[in-house]
Coordinates of C-alpha atoms in Angstrom, one line a residue:
M25 CA 0.0 -0.1 0.0
V26 CA 1.4 3.5 -0.9
E27 CA 2.2 6.0 1.8
L28 CA 0.0 9.0 1.3
K29 CA 1.2 12.5 1.9
L30 CA -0.5 15.9 2.2
I31 CA 0.7 19.4 1.3
P32 CA -0.1 21.3 4.5
V33 CA -1.7 24.8 4.7
E34 CA 1.6 26.4 5.8
E35 CA 3.1 25.5 2.4
F36 CA 0.2 27.3 0.6
K37 CA 0.8 30.3 2.7
R38 CA 4.4 30.3 2.0
V39 CA 3.8 30.4 -1.8
R40 CA 1.0 32.9 -1.5
N41 CA 3.0 35.3 0.6
S42 CA 6.0 35.1 -1.6
S43 CA 7.0 38.0 -3.9
A44 CA 6.8 35.7 -7.0
D45 CA 4.7 36.7 -10.0
K46 CA 1.0 36.4 -9.3
Y47 CA 0.2 34.2 -12.2
K48 CA 3.1 31.9 -11.5
K49 CA 2.2 31.5 -7.9
L50 CA -1.4 30.6 -8.8
Q51 CA -0.2 27.9 -11.2
I52 CA 1.9 26.4 -8.5
I53 CA -1.0 26.6 -6.0
A54 CA -3.4 25.0 -8.5
D55 CA -1.1 22.1 -8.9
M56 CA -0.7 21.8 -5.1
C57 CA -4.4 21.6 -4.8
R58 CA -4.4 18.9 -7.6
A59 CA -1.9 16.9 -5.6
N60 CA -4.0 17.1 -2.5
T61 CA -7.2 16.2 -4.5
L62 CA -5.3 13.1 -5.7
T63 CA -4.5 12.1 -2.2
E64 CA -8.0 12.9 -1.0
V65 CA -9.6 10.7 -3.7
K66 CA -7.0 7.9 -3.2
R67 CA -7.7 7.9 0.5
A68 CA -11.5 7.8 0.0
G69 CA -11.3 5.0 -2.6
S70 CA -13.6 6.7 -4.9
G71 CA -14.3 10.2 -6.3
H72 CA -14.0 12.3 -9.4
L73 CA -10.6 13.3 -10.5
G74 CA -11.0 14.3 -14.1
S75 CA -13.7 17.0 -13.4
S76 CA -11.9 18.3 -10.4
F77 CA -8.6 18.7 -12.3
S78 CA -10.4 20.5 -15.3
A79 CA -12.1 23.1 -13.1
M80 CA -9.1 23.6 -10.7
D81 CA -7.5 26.7 -12.2
I82 CA -10.9 28.6 -12.3
V83 CA -11.8 27.6 -8.8
V84 CA -8.3 28.7 -7.5
W85 CA -8.7 32.0 -9.3
M86 CA -12.2 32.6 -7.8
Y87 CA -11.1 32.0 -4.2
Y88 CA -7.6 33.4 -4.2
E89 CA -8.1 36.5 -6.4
E90 CA -11.8 37.2 -7.2
M91 CA -14.3 36.7 -4.5
N92 CA -14.7 38.4 -1.1
T93 CA -16.2 35.4 0.5
L94 CA -13.3 34.5 2.9
K95 CA -12.8 38.1 3.8
V96 CA -16.4 38.9 4.8
G97 CA -17.2 35.3 5.8
F98 CA -19.7 32.7 4.7
D99 CA -22.5 34.1 6.8
S100 CA -22.2 37.6 5.3
P101 CA -25.3 38.6 3.2
D102 CA -22.8 40.7 1.2
R103 CA -20.5 37.8 0.2
D104 CA -19.8 36.6 -3.3
I105 CA -21.3 33.1 -3.8
Y106 CA -19.7 30.3 -5.7
F107 CA -21.0 26.8 -6.2
S108 CA -20.7 23.9 -8.5
S109 CA -23.8 22.7 -10.3
K110 CA -22.0 19.7 -11.8
G111 CA -20.9 18.6 -8.3
H112 CA -18.4 16.0 -9.6
D113 CA -15.6 18.5 -9.0
V114 CA -16.2 18.8 -5.3
P115 CA -13.0 17.0 -4.3
G116 CA -11.1 19.8 -6.1
L117 CA -13.2 22.5 -4.3
Y118 CA -12.6 20.9 -0.9
A119 CA -8.8 21.0 -1.7
V120 CA -8.9 24.7 -2.5
L121 CA -10.9 25.5 0.7
H122 CA -8.4 23.4 2.7
S123 CA -5.5 25.3 1.1
L124 CA -6.9 28.5 2.5
G125 CA -7.4 27.1 5.9
E126 CA -11.2 26.6 5.7
I127 CA -11.1 22.8 5.9
P128 CA -8.7 21.2 8.3
D129 CA -6.5 18.2 7.3
H130 CA -8.5 15.5 8.9
M131 CA -11.7 16.6 7.3
L132 CA -10.0 16.7 3.9
M133 CA -9.1 13.1 4.6
S134 CA -12.7 12.2 5.4
L135 CA -14.1 12.4 1.9
R136 CA -16.9 9.9 1.5
R137 CA -16.8 8.9 5.0
L138 CA -19.7 8.9 7.7
N139 CA -19.7 12.3 9.3
G140 CA -17.0 13.5 6.8
L141 CA -17.0 15.4 3.4
N142 CA -19.8 14.5 1.2
G143 CA -19.1 12.9 -2.2
H144 CA -21.2 15.6 -3.9
P145 CA -21.7 19.2 -2.6
D146 CA -23.9 19.5 0.5
I147 CA -24.5 22.6 2.6
G148 CA -23.8 20.6 5.7
N149 CA -20.1 20.9 4.8
R150 CA -18.3 24.2 5.3
G151 CA -18.1 26.3 2.2
M152 CA -20.8 24.6 0.2
E153 CA -23.5 27.1 -0.9
A154 CA -25.9 24.6 -2.6
N155 CA -26.6 20.9 -2.8
S156 CA -25.7 19.2 -5.9
G157 CA -25.6 15.6 -7.4
S158 CA -28.6 15.8 -9.6
L159 CA -27.7 17.8 -12.6
G160 CA -29.1 21.0 -14.2
M161 CA -30.4 22.9 -11.3
G162 CA -27.5 25.2 -10.7
I163 CA -28.4 28.1 -13.1
S164 CA -32.0 28.3 -11.6
K165 CA -30.7 28.2 -8.1
G166 CA -28.0 30.9 -8.9
R167 CA -30.7 33.0 -10.4
G168 CA -32.7 32.8 -7.2
M169 CA -29.7 33.8 -5.1
A170 CA -28.8 36.7 -7.4
W171 CA -32.4 38.0 -7.6
A172 CA -32.6 37.8 -3.7
K173 CA -29.4 39.8 -3.4
K174 CA -30.9 42.7 -5.5
Y175 CA -34.1 42.5 -3.6
N176 CA -32.4 42.7 -0.3
N177 CA -30.0 45.4 -1.4
N178 CA -27.1 43.0 -0.6
G179 CA -23.7 43.1 -2.2
G180 CA -21.8 40.3 -3.8
R181 CA -22.2 38.5 -7.1
V182 CA -23.2 34.8 -7.8
F183 CA -21.0 32.4 -9.8
V184 CA -22.2 29.0 -10.9
M185 CA -20.0 26.3 -12.4
T186 CA -21.7 23.9 -14.8
G187 CA -20.4 21.0 -16.7
D188 CA -20.7 20.7 -20.4
G189 CA -22.4 17.4 -20.4
E190 CA -24.7 18.8 -17.7
L191 CA -26.1 21.2 -20.5
Q192 CA -28.0 18.2 -21.9
E193 CA -30.4 18.5 -19.0
G194 CA -33.5 20.3 -20.0
Q195 CA -33.9 22.6 -16.8
N196 CA -30.9 24.5 -18.0
Y197 CA -32.8 25.8 -20.9
E198 CA -35.7 26.9 -18.9
A199 CA -33.2 28.7 -16.7
L200 CA -31.5 30.4 -19.6
H201 CA -34.8 31.7 -20.9
V202 CA -36.1 33.1 -17.6
T203 CA -32.8 34.5 -16.3
A204 CA -32.2 36.6 -19.5
H205 CA -35.8 37.7 -19.5
H206 CA -35.5 39.1 -15.9
K207 CA -32.1 40.7 -16.7
V208 CA -30.4 39.1 -13.7
D209 CA -27.0 40.7 -14.4
N210 CA -25.3 39.8 -11.0
L211 CA -25.1 36.2 -12.1
T212 CA -22.2 34.7 -14.0
V213 CA -22.3 31.1 -15.1
I214 CA -19.0 29.3 -16.0
V215 CA -19.1 26.3 -18.2
D216 CA -16.3 23.8 -17.6
D217 CA -16.2 22.8 -21.2
N218 CA -13.8 19.9 -20.9
K219 CA -15.4 18.0 -23.9
V220 CA -15.8 14.6 -21.9
Q221 CA -18.7 13.3 -20.0
S222 CA -18.6 10.1 -17.8
D223 CA -16.4 8.1 -20.1
K224 CA -17.0 9.3 -23.6
P225 CA -16.7 12.6 -25.5
V226 CA -19.7 15.0 -25.1
A227 CA -20.1 15.1 -28.8
E228 CA -20.6 11.3 -29.0
I229 CA -23.2 11.3 -26.3
I230 CA -25.4 14.2 -27.4
D231 CA -23.6 17.0 -29.3
L232 CA -24.0 20.4 -27.8
R233 CA -23.0 22.1 -31.1
N234 CA -22.2 25.8 -31.1
L235 CA -22.5 26.9 -27.4
V236 CA -21.7 30.6 -28.1
E237 CA -24.5 30.9 -30.7
K238 CA -26.9 29.0 -28.5
F239 CA -26.3 31.1 -25.3
T240 CA -26.3 34.3 -27.4
A241 CA -29.7 33.4 -28.8
F242 CA -31.1 33.1 -25.3
G243 CA -30.0 36.7 -24.5
W244 CA -26.8 36.2 -22.5
H245 CA -23.6 37.9 -22.7
V246 CA -21.1 35.2 -23.8
I247 CA -17.3 35.1 -23.3
R248 CA -15.1 32.2 -24.5
I249 CA -11.6 31.6 -22.8
D250 CA -8.9 29.1 -22.2
G251 CA -10.0 27.9 -18.8
H252 CA -6.3 27.0 -17.8
D253 CA -5.0 30.5 -18.5
F254 CA -5.2 32.8 -15.4
R255 CA -4.9 36.0 -17.4
S256 CA -7.8 34.9 -19.7
I257 CA -9.9 34.0 -16.5
E258 CA -9.1 37.4 -14.9
K259 CA -10.0 39.3 -18.2
A260 CA -13.3 37.4 -18.5
I261 CA -14.5 37.9 -14.9
A262 CA -13.6 41.6 -15.2
E263 CA -15.6 41.9 -18.5
A264 CA -18.6 40.0 -17.0
K265 CA -18.8 42.4 -14.0
Q266 CA -19.1 45.3 -16.4
V267 CA -22.1 43.9 -18.2
K268 CA -25.5 45.5 -17.3
G269 CA -28.9 44.2 -18.1
K270 CA -27.8 40.7 -19.1
P271 CA -26.6 37.6 -17.3
Q272 CA -23.2 36.4 -18.4
I273 CA -21.8 33.0 -19.4
I274 CA -18.1 32.3 -19.6
I275 CA -17.4 29.1 -21.6
A276 CA -14.0 27.8 -20.4
D277 CA -12.3 25.4 -22.7
T278 CA -10.6 23.0 -20.5
I279 CA -8.9 19.6 -20.5
K280 CA -10.5 16.8 -18.3
G281 CA -7.7 15.4 -16.0
R282 CA -5.6 18.6 -16.5
G283 CA -2.3 18.3 -14.7
I284 CA -1.5 14.6 -15.0
S285 CA -0.4 13.7 -18.5
F286 CA -2.1 10.2 -18.7
M287 CA -5.3 11.5 -17.2
E288 CA -5.6 14.3 -19.8
H289 CA -7.7 13.9 -22.9
P290 CA -7.1 13.1 -25.7
V291 CA -4.3 10.9 -24.3
A292 CA -6.5 9.3 -21.8
L293 CA -9.1 8.5 -24.4
E294 CA -6.5 6.9 -26.6
I295 CA -5.2 4.8 -23.7
G296 CA -8.7 3.8 -22.8
K297 CA -9.5 2.9 -26.4
G298 CA -12.2 5.6 -26.7
L299 CA -13.4 5.5 -23.1
Y300 CA -12.1 8.0 -20.5
P301 CA -11.0 6.0 -17.4
W302 CA -10.6 8.9 -14.8
H303 CA -14.0 10.2 -14.5
S304 CA -14.7 8.3 -11.3
G305 CA -13.1 5.9 -8.9
A306 CA -9.6 6.1 -7.4
P307 CA -6.3 5.3 -9.2
D308 CA -4.5 2.0 -8.4
D309 CA -1.2 2.3 -6.6
A310 CA 0.9 2.5 -9.7
A311 CA -1.2 5.2 -11.3
F312 CA -1.4 7.1 -8.1
E313 CA 2.4 7.1 -7.6
A314 CA 3.0 8.1 -11.3
G315 CA 0.5 10.9 -11.1
Y316 CA 1.6 12.3 -7.7
S317 CA 5.3 12.1 -8.7
E318 CA 4.5 14.1 -11.9
L319 CA 2.6 16.7 -9.9
I320 CA 5.2 17.1 -7.1
Q321 CA 8.1 17.3 -9.7
R322 CA 6.3 20.1 -11.6
I323 CA 5.5 22.0 -8.4
N324 CA 9.0 21.8 -7.1
A325 CA 10.3 23.0 -10.5
G326 CA 7.9 25.9 -10.4
L327 CA 9.1 26.8 -6.9
A328 CA 12.7 26.7 -8.0
A329 CA 11.9 28.9 -10.9
V330 CA 10.7 31.6 -8.4
S331 CA 13.5 31.0 -6.0
L332 CA 11.5 29.1 -3.4
D333 CA 12.4 25.9 -1.5
P334 CA 11.0 22.5 -2.5
L335 CA 7.7 21.4 -0.9
H336 CA 7.4 19.9 2.6
L337 CA 5.0 17.1 2.8
T338 CA 3.4 15.7 5.8
P339 CA 2.4 12.0 6.0
V340 CA -1.2 10.9 6.2
E341 CA -2.1 8.7 9.1
P342 CA -3.1 5.2 7.9
E343 CA -6.8 4.5 8.1
A344 CA -8.2 1.9 10.4
K345 CA -10.0 -1.2 9.0
T346 CA -13.6 -0.6 8.1
A347 CA -16.2 -3.1 9.2
S348 CA -18.3 -3.1 6.1
P349 CA -17.7 -2.4 2.4
S350 CA -21.0 -0.3 2.4
M351 CA -19.0 2.4 4.3
L352 CA -16.7 2.9 1.3
E353 CA -18.7 2.1 -1.7
G354 CA -19.3 4.8 -4.2
E355 CA -17.8 4.5 -7.6
P356 CA -15.9 1.3 -8.3
L357 CA -13.5 0.8 -5.3
S358 CA -9.7 0.8 -5.8
Q359 CA -7.9 -2.3 -4.7
A360 CA -6.3 -0.4 -1.8
A361 CA -9.8 0.5 -0.6
L362 CA -10.9 -3.2 -0.8
D363 CA -7.6 -4.2 1.1
R364 CA -8.7 -2.1 4.1
L365 CA -12.0 -3.8 4.5
S366 CA -12.4 -6.4 7.3
V367 CA -15.5 -7.8 5.5
K368 CA -14.8 -8.4 1.9
P369 CA -17.6 -8.2 -0.7
T370 CA -18.1 -11.0 -3.1
D371 CA -17.5 -10.7 -6.8
E372 CA -21.3 -11.1 -7.6
Y373 CA -23.1 -8.0 -8.9
V374 CA -26.8 -8.1 -9.5
S375 CA -26.3 -5.2 -12.0
R376 CA -23.8 -7.2 -14.0
A377 CA -26.3 -10.1 -14.1
Y378 CA -28.9 -7.7 -15.3
G379 CA -26.8 -6.5 -18.2
Q380 CA -25.9 -10.1 -19.2
A381 CA -29.6 -11.1 -19.1
L382 CA -30.5 -8.2 -21.2
V383 CA -28.2 -9.2 -24.0
E384 CA -29.4 -12.8 -23.8
L385 CA -33.1 -11.9 -23.9
A386 CA -32.6 -9.5 -26.7
A387 CA -31.3 -12.3 -28.9
T388 CA -34.8 -13.7 -29.2
R389 CA -36.9 -10.6 -28.3
K390 CA -36.3 -8.3 -31.3
D391 CA -38.6 -5.7 -29.8
I392 CA -36.3 -4.8 -26.8
V393 CA -34.9 -1.4 -27.1
V394 CA -32.5 0.0 -24.4
L395 CA -32.4 3.6 -23.4
D396 CA -29.6 5.2 -21.3
A397 CA -28.9 8.6 -19.8
D398 CA -25.1 8.8 -20.1
L399 CA -24.6 5.9 -17.7
S400 CA -23.9 3.0 -19.9
S401 CA -21.0 1.7 -18.0
D402 CA -22.5 2.2 -14.6
C403 CA -25.8 0.7 -15.5
K404 CA -24.0 -2.3 -17.1
V405 CA -25.6 -1.9 -20.5
R406 CA -22.4 -1.3 -22.4
D407 CA -22.5 -4.9 -23.7
F408 CA -25.9 -4.4 -25.0
E409 CA -24.7 -1.1 -26.6
N410 CA -21.9 -3.0 -28.4
T411 CA -23.9 -6.1 -29.3
Y412 CA -27.1 -4.3 -30.5
P413 CA -26.1 -0.8 -31.4
D414 CA -29.2 -0.3 -33.6
R415 CA -31.4 -1.0 -30.5
F416 CA -29.4 1.2 -28.1
I417 CA -30.5 4.8 -27.7
E418 CA -28.2 7.2 -25.9
N419 CA -30.3 10.2 -24.6
G420 CA -27.6 12.0 -22.6
I421 CA -28.4 13.6 -19.2
A422 CA -32.1 14.1 -19.9
E423 CA -34.3 11.6 -18.0
Q424 CA -37.6 13.3 -18.7
D425 CA -37.0 13.3 -22.5
M426 CA -35.8 9.6 -22.3
V427 CA -39.0 8.4 -20.5
S428 CA -41.3 10.2 -22.9
M429 CA -39.4 8.8 -25.9
A430 CA -39.8 5.3 -24.3
A431 CA -43.6 6.0 -24.0
G432 CA -43.5 6.7 -27.8
L433 CA -41.5 3.5 -28.5
A434 CA -44.0 1.4 -26.4
R435 CA -47.0 2.9 -28.3
Q436 CA -45.5 1.6 -31.5
G437 CA -45.2 -1.9 -30.0
L438 CA -41.6 -2.0 -28.8
L439 CA -40.4 -2.9 -25.3
P440 CA -38.4 -0.1 -23.9
V441 CA -35.9 -0.8 -21.1
V442 CA -35.1 2.5 -19.4
N443 CA -31.9 2.9 -17.4
S444 CA -30.6 5.5 -15.0
F445 CA -29.8 5.9 -11.3
A446 CA -33.0 5.4 -9.2
S447 CA -32.9 8.7 -7.5
F448 CA -32.8 10.6 -10.8
L449 CA -35.1 8.5 -12.9
A450 CA -38.0 7.9 -10.4
S451 CA -38.2 11.4 -9.1
R452 CA -37.2 13.8 -12.0
A453 CA -39.2 12.0 -14.6
N454 CA -42.0 11.0 -12.4
E455 CA -44.7 12.9 -14.3
Q456 CA -43.6 11.3 -17.6
I457 CA -43.6 7.9 -16.0
Y458 CA -47.1 8.4 -14.6
N459 CA -48.3 9.7 -18.0
A460 CA -46.8 6.7 -19.8
A461 CA -48.5 4.3 -17.3
G462 CA -51.9 6.0 -18.1
E463 CA -51.4 4.9 -21.7
K464 CA -51.2 1.4 -20.4
S465 CA -47.7 1.0 -22.1
K466 CA -45.4 -1.7 -20.8
I467 CA -42.0 -0.2 -20.0
I468 CA -39.2 -1.7 -17.9
Y469 CA -37.5 0.8 -15.6
A470 CA -34.1 -0.3 -14.4
L471 CA -33.4 1.7 -11.2
H472 CA -29.7 1.4 -10.5
Y473 CA -28.1 2.6 -7.2
A474 CA -31.5 1.8 -5.6
G475 CA -31.4 2.1 -1.8
L476 CA -29.1 3.6 0.7
I477 CA -25.9 1.6 -0.4
P478 CA -23.5 2.8 -1.7
A479 CA -23.3 5.7 0.5
G480 CA -20.1 7.3 -0.7
P481 CA -21.5 9.7 -3.3
G482 CA -23.9 11.2 -0.8
K483 CA -27.7 11.6 -0.2
S484 CA -28.2 12.9 -3.8
H485 CA -27.5 9.4 -5.0
Q486 CA -29.3 7.4 -2.3
S487 CA -32.8 6.4 -3.3
L488 CA -35.7 5.2 -1.1
R489 CA -38.5 7.5 -2.5
D490 CA -38.5 5.5 -5.8
I491 CA -40.5 2.8 -4.0
S492 CA -43.4 5.1 -3.1
L493 CA -43.3 6.8 -6.5
F494 CA -43.6 3.6 -8.5
S495 CA -46.1 2.1 -5.9
A496 CA -48.5 4.9 -6.8
L497 CA -48.7 3.8 -10.5
P498 CA -51.4 1.7 -11.9
N499 CA -50.4 -1.8 -13.0
C500 CA -46.8 -1.6 -11.8
T501 CA -44.8 -4.3 -10.2
I502 CA -41.6 -3.5 -8.2
L503 CA -38.9 -6.1 -8.1
Q504 CA -35.6 -6.1 -6.1
P505 CA -33.6 -9.2 -6.8
C506 CA -31.3 -10.5 -4.1
S507 CA -28.8 -12.3 -6.2
A508 CA -27.5 -12.7 -9.8
E509 CA -29.7 -15.8 -10.2
E510 CA -32.8 -14.0 -9.1
T511 CA -31.9 -11.0 -11.3
R512 CA -32.0 -13.3 -14.4
M513 CA -35.3 -14.7 -13.2
A514 CA -36.7 -11.2 -12.6
M515 CA -35.6 -10.2 -16.1
D516 CA -37.3 -13.2 -17.7
Y517 CA -40.5 -12.4 -15.8
A518 CA -40.3 -8.7 -16.8
V519 CA -39.8 -9.4 -20.4
N520 CA -41.8 -12.6 -21.0
K521 CA -44.4 -13.2 -18.3
T522 CA -46.2 -9.9 -17.5
D523 CA -47.8 -7.0 -19.1
D524 CA -47.2 -4.7 -16.2
V525 CA -44.9 -1.8 -15.9
I526 CA -41.8 -3.1 -14.1
A527 CA -39.5 -1.1 -11.8
L528 CA -36.5 -3.2 -11.3
R529 CA -34.4 -2.0 -8.3
L530 CA -30.7 -2.8 -8.5
I531 CA -27.9 -2.4 -6.1
I532 CA -24.9 -1.2 -8.1
G533 CA -22.1 -2.5 -5.9
P534 CA -20.9 -6.0 -5.2
S535 CA -23.1 -8.3 -3.1
P536 CA -21.8 -8.5 0.5
R537 CA -22.6 -12.3 0.6
R538 CA -23.9 -14.9 -1.9
I539 CA -27.4 -16.0 -1.5
T540 CA -28.4 -19.4 -2.8
L541 CA -32.1 -19.8 -3.7
P542 CA -34.0 -22.8 -2.6
A543 CA -34.8 -25.6 -4.9
G544 CA -38.0 -24.9 -7.0
Y545 CA -37.9 -21.2 -6.3
E546 CA -39.8 -19.1 -8.6

């Protein structure tokens, strides 16, 4: 197991208080935050590195140079407000707040732990201005905050970071319309346009096309910049603050995984044969050591160039054994995280059995069509996507649209199988699901991440309300298989033995133990 080290706050103070060029200092600090983010995610066993790294330079600029938030305090009504709508980049945001002394060392090392830092932004953690996890809400929330500031005659601006893939979610376009209509000019949206979604390029999932023309047509003041160039960031923010009568959008062209060569696209996409491997999860020991070494060497070279001593690193205290894998589960666990468990999970996944059963059933049921919301890998439908590409429909991050399309498919005699995380699919698309049920259309809804486990990503990804939402539907059967064998039986029942709407609740992680079904079980 690798020895983890942390760059302490004192080192950030040393760099910040030096007489070196401002932009050079910020570049060093951004890489120092990347190094601590890498340690943070490695310790957690899961998390989002690619998105944290692409947004890092912008976040560092906002807190170190732009906003008054730390000066006036998080409780001041006149503070500048920044929050991430995309949410995946929160490990990087935590690292920046830690570098400024707002999050202590032990809390930074508590990412995705009980009573620690949440896997997605949550206002229960210091410095978080809004909850995230479910995408597409940030611009609307930001508009509300900015409107309230004007109404209350409070100072400060509102800055919202969105992802590029997040812009597939329909609520964004409602927000773009209304914000421009009401001329909310103390709101600036920053798009982290890193060109990659979960594990594929945005253009392959759902192409956003020309964002400048799109946002301009909605009535926003649009600026496009290099999101890794501090001078460009500085100039763009200054321009945005001068705009009157229009909200502003800064499209920041960034690189997912910026800072570690093998995590950056397009290199990472080439290594992954078209799939980006660093969206979620923690690196194995070899990748961690290679990435950390690359960052530390570049940081020390930068320090030497401005006549500062090399970094002083502090060791991270090893973590105690964890009683249950459910404490650590989030995205797929690293081997190091698995090694720390005193109770080992099995290699059985009900979600994997679901994906296999889907491929097998589709061989004889030509009417099966699978719909996905940018979660093909997580929902274990990638094999179906590769085996039956003409019957796989990628909808991007747009659950409501996906369900209504499924209703149209069902009305034409096809059998749609709709996939997303339970917390997003059941609640966000509930009206569309209810409408389709009223048409007596048979649709199978695969509700992944159902239940409280895994807890690592936070409450935004934990789903219990799906049970009550689907229970309220007419002619709906809810199934939750306990094993791979029962999953295959449930899929056969759902496809071949009922006309009901089916809600199939699936745990995404490995089974904690194997369950053998009794003889003759049906």
